[in-house]
XYZ file of C-alpha atoms in Angstrom:
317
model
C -17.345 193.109 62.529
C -16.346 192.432 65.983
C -17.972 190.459 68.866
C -17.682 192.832 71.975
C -19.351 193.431 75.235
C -21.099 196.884 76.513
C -17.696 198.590 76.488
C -17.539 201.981 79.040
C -14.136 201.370 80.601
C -11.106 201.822 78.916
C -7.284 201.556 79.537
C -5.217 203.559 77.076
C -1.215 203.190 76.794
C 1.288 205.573 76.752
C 2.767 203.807 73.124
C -0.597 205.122 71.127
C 0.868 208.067 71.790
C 4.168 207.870 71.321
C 3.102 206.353 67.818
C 0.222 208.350 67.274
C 1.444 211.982 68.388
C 5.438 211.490 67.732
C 6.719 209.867 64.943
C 5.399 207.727 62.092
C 5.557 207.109 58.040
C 2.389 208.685 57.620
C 1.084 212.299 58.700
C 0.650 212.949 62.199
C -2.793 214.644 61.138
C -4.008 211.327 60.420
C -3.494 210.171 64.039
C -4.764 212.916 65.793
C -7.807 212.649 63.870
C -7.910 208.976 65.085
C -7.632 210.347 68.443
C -10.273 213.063 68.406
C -12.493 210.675 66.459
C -11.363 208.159 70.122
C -11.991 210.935 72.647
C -15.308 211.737 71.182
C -17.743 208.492 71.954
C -19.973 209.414 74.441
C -19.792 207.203 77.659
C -16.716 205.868 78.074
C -14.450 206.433 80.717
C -10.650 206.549 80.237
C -8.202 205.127 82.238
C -4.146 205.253 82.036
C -1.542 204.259 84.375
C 0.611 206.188 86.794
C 3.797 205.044 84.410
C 2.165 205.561 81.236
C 0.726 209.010 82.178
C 4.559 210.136 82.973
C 5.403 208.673 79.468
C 3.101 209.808 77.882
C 2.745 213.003 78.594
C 5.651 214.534 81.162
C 8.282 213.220 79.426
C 7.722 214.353 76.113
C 6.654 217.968 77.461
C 9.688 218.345 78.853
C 11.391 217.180 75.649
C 9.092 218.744 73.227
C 7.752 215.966 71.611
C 3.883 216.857 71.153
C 4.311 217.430 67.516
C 2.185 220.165 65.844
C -0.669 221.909 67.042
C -3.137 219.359 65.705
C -1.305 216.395 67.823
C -1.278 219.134 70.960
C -5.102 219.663 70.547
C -5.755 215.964 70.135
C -3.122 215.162 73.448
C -4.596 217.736 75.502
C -8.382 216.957 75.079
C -7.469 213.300 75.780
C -5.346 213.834 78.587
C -8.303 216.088 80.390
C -10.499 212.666 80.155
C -7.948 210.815 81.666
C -8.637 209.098 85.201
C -4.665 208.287 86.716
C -4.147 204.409 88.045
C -1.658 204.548 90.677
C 0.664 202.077 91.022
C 0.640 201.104 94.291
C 2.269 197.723 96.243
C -1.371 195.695 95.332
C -0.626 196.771 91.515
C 3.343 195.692 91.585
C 1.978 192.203 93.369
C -0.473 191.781 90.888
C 1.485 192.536 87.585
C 4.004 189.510 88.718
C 1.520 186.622 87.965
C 2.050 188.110 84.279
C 4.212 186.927 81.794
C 4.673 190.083 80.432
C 7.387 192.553 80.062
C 7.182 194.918 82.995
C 5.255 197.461 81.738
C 2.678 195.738 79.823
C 2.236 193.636 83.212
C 1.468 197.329 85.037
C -0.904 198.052 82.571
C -2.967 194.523 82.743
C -2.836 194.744 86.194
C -4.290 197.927 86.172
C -7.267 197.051 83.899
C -7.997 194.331 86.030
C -7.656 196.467 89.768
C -10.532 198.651 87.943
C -12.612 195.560 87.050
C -12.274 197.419 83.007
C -13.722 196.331 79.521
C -10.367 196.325 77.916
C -7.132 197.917 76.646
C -6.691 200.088 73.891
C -3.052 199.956 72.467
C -0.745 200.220 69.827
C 0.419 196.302 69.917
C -2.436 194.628 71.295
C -0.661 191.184 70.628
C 2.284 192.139 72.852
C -0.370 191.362 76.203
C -1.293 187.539 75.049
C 0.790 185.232 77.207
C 1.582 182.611 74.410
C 2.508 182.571 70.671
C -0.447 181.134 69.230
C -2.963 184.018 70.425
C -0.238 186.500 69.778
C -0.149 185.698 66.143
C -4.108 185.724 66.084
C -4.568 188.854 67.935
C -1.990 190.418 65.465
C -3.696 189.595 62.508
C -7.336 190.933 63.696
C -5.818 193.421 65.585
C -7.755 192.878 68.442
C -8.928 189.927 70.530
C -9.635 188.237 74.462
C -6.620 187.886 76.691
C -6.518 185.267 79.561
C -5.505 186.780 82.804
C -6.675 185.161 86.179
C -7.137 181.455 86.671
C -10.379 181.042 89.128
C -13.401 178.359 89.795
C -16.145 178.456 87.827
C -19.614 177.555 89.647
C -18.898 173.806 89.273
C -15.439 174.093 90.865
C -13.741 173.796 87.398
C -10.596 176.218 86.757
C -10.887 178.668 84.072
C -9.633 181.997 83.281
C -10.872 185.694 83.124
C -10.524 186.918 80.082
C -10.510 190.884 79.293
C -10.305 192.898 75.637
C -7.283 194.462 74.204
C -7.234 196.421 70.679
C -5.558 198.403 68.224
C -6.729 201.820 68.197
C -8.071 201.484 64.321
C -9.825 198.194 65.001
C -11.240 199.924 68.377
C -12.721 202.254 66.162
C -14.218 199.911 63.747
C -15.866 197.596 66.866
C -17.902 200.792 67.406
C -19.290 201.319 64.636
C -18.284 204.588 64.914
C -18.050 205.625 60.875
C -18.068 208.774 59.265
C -17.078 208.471 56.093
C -20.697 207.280 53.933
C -21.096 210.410 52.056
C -17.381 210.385 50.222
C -18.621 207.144 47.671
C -20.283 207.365 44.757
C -23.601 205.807 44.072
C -24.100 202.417 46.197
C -24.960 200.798 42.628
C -21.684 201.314 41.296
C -19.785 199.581 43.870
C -18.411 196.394 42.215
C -15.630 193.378 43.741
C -12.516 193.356 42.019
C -9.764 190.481 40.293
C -6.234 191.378 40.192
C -5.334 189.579 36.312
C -1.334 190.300 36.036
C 1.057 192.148 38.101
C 4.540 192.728 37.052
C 6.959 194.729 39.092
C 10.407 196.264 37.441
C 13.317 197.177 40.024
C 15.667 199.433 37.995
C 17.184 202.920 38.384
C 13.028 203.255 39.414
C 10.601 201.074 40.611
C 7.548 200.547 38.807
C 4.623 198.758 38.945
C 2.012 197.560 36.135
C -1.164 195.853 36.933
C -4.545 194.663 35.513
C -7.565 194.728 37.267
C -11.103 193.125 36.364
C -14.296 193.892 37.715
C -17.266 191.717 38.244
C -18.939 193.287 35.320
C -15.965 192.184 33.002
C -14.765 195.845 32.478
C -10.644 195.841 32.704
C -7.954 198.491 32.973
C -4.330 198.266 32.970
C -2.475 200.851 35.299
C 1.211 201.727 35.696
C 2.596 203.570 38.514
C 6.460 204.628 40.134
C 6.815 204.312 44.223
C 9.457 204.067 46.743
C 9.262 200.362 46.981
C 7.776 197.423 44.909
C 4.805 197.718 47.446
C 4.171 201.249 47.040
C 4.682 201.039 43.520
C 2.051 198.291 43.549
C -0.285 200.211 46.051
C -0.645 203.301 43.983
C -1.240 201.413 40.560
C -4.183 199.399 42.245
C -5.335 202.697 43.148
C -5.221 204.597 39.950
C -7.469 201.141 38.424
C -9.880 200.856 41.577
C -10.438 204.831 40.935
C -11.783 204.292 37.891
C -14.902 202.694 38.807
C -15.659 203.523 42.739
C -14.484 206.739 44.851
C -13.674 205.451 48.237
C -12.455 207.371 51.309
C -8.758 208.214 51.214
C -6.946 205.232 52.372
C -3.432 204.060 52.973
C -1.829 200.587 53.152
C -0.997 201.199 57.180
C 0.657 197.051 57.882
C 2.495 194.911 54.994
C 3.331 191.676 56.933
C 5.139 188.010 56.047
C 4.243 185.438 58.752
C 7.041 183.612 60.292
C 7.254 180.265 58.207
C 9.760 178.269 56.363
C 9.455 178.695 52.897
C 9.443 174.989 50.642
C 12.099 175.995 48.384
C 13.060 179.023 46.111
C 9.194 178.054 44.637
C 7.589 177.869 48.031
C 4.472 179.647 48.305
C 4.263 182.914 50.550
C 1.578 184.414 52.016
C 0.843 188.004 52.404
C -0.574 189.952 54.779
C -1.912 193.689 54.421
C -4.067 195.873 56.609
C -5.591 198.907 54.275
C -6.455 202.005 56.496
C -9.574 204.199 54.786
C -11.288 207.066 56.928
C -11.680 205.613 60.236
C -11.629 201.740 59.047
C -9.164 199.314 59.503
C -9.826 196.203 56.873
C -7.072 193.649 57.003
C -6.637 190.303 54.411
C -4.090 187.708 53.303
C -3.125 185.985 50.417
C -1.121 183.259 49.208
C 0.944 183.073 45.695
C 4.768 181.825 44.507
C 4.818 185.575 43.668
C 5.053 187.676 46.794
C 3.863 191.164 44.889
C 0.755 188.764 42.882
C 0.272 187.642 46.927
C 0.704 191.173 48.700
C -1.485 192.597 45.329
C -4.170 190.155 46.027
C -4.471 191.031 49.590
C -4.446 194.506 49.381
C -7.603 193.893 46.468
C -9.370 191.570 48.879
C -9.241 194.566 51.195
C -10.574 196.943 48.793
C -13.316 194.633 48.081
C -13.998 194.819 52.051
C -14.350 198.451 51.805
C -17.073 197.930 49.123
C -18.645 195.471 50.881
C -19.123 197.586 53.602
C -20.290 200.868 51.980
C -23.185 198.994 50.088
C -24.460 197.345 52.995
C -27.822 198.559 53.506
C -27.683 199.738 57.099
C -24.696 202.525 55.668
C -26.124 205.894 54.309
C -24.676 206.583 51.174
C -25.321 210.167 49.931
């Protein structure tokens, strides 16, 4: 869980809607449930910018771009919440001690004009100013951004700092959850061991795997996908359904960092964000085999979700 301030005031950008409401590899349903579940917390206060509201909304009227009629509902009840930044000569002045890219610079500028708690976004990472918090914000999918450089009360330079996030992880920093009553009794929620993976690439791609829980049960699970990841994804879920019923839940992020491998043996790490109801739970792992790696992150995630449902706080009915 997430360190965060009293949030109330919120800027949203025009790209969570693009992704959200236009085009993705999952449903669109599944976004504009994100975004009713967004527009739904009581007290707080949207904000957009003058830009971002044309983008967001004009432009893809005109072109017909909305989606279906669950994205429409989900746009319009947003857009009524909206309050409009304008982007005035104080903004433009403002947005050039950034080293952004234009319109990211608009939109910090505009949090900061409104004195708000933070950004909500599709790329939160894109608004840190150097590489080191970019990777870090990437990986949590959330995080503090520097922006001015002031005095402190003992004269000493430091910088404001304000929030940005990724809509999921938004979610999850509120403790905003729903989805309790779709598990199965909180006793039978176990942690999990991924014991072999092997991964054919032929005229189809299959996956076979063995899982172990902590109880020393095992099952061994075969399954056919569009990629050695999906093949890998579904078998994992065909095992972990034997023993716990979790929300429905997709692998939403399947990333490499940027390194130089040690050879045709170097080790590679793996990292995989697992979407399930409204959570976002995000791991890494390191093997010689990337599909062992990418199997035992997405696991390590799994075990997250569990972790989470049989916490004591979480009604489980």
């Amino acid at each position: 869980m997430c360190q965060q301030p009293n949030f109330k005031n919120f800027l949203i950008t025009s790209n969570v809607f693009h992704n959200g409401l236009g085009k993705h590899n999952v449903p669109w349903s599944y976004y504009a449930e994100q975004f009713l579940k967004l527009i739904g917390i009581e007290g707080i206060n949207w904000y957009i910018s003058e830009l971002d509201f044309i983008l967001a909304f004009e432009i893809p009227e005109r072109l017909g771009l909305l989606g279906d009629k669950t994205c429409q509902k989900a746009c319009l009840n947003i857009r009524e919440k909206l309050k409009i930044c304008p982007v005035d000569q104080e903004i433009l002045e403002e947005a050039r001690f950034y080293n952004l890219n234009f319109f990211d610079s608009i939109r910090l500028a505009c949090a900061i004009d409104r004195n708000l708690d933070g950004i909500v976004t599709w790329e939160p990472e894109l608004f840190s100013q150097n590489l080191e918090d970019s990777q870090q914000i990437q990986k949590e999918n959330h995080g503090l951004i520097k922006t001015r450089a002031v005095h402190d009360e003992d004269n000493q330079l430091t910088y404001e700092r304000i929030w940005v996030f990724g809509v999921s992880r938004f979610l999850l920093c509120l403790d905003d959850f729903s989805n309790g009553d779709l598990l199965k009794d909180k006793q039978q929620l176990t942690k999990f061991v991924l014991e072999k993976v092997e991964v054919i690439i032929g005229e189809k791609i299959t996956a076979t795997i063995i899982i172990r829980n902590f109880e020393e049960d095992s099952t061994q699970e075969t399954a056919e996908g569009n990629s050695p990841i999906d093949a890998l994804q579904k078998a994992i879920d065909r095992g972990i359904n034997k023993y716990v019923l979790i929300p429905e839940r997709h692998l939403s992020y399947f990333h490499i960092p940027a390194t130089i491998l040690q050879g045709a043996d170097g080790i590679v790490e793996v990292v995989i964000r697992t979407e399930c109801g409204n959570l976002s739970f995000e791991k890494s792992s390191e093997n010689q085999n990337i599909f062992q790696a990418a199997g035992d992150a997405y696991i390590k995630t799994i075990n997250s979700i569990c972790d989470y449902y049989s916490d004591t706080s979480i009604s489980i009915s």
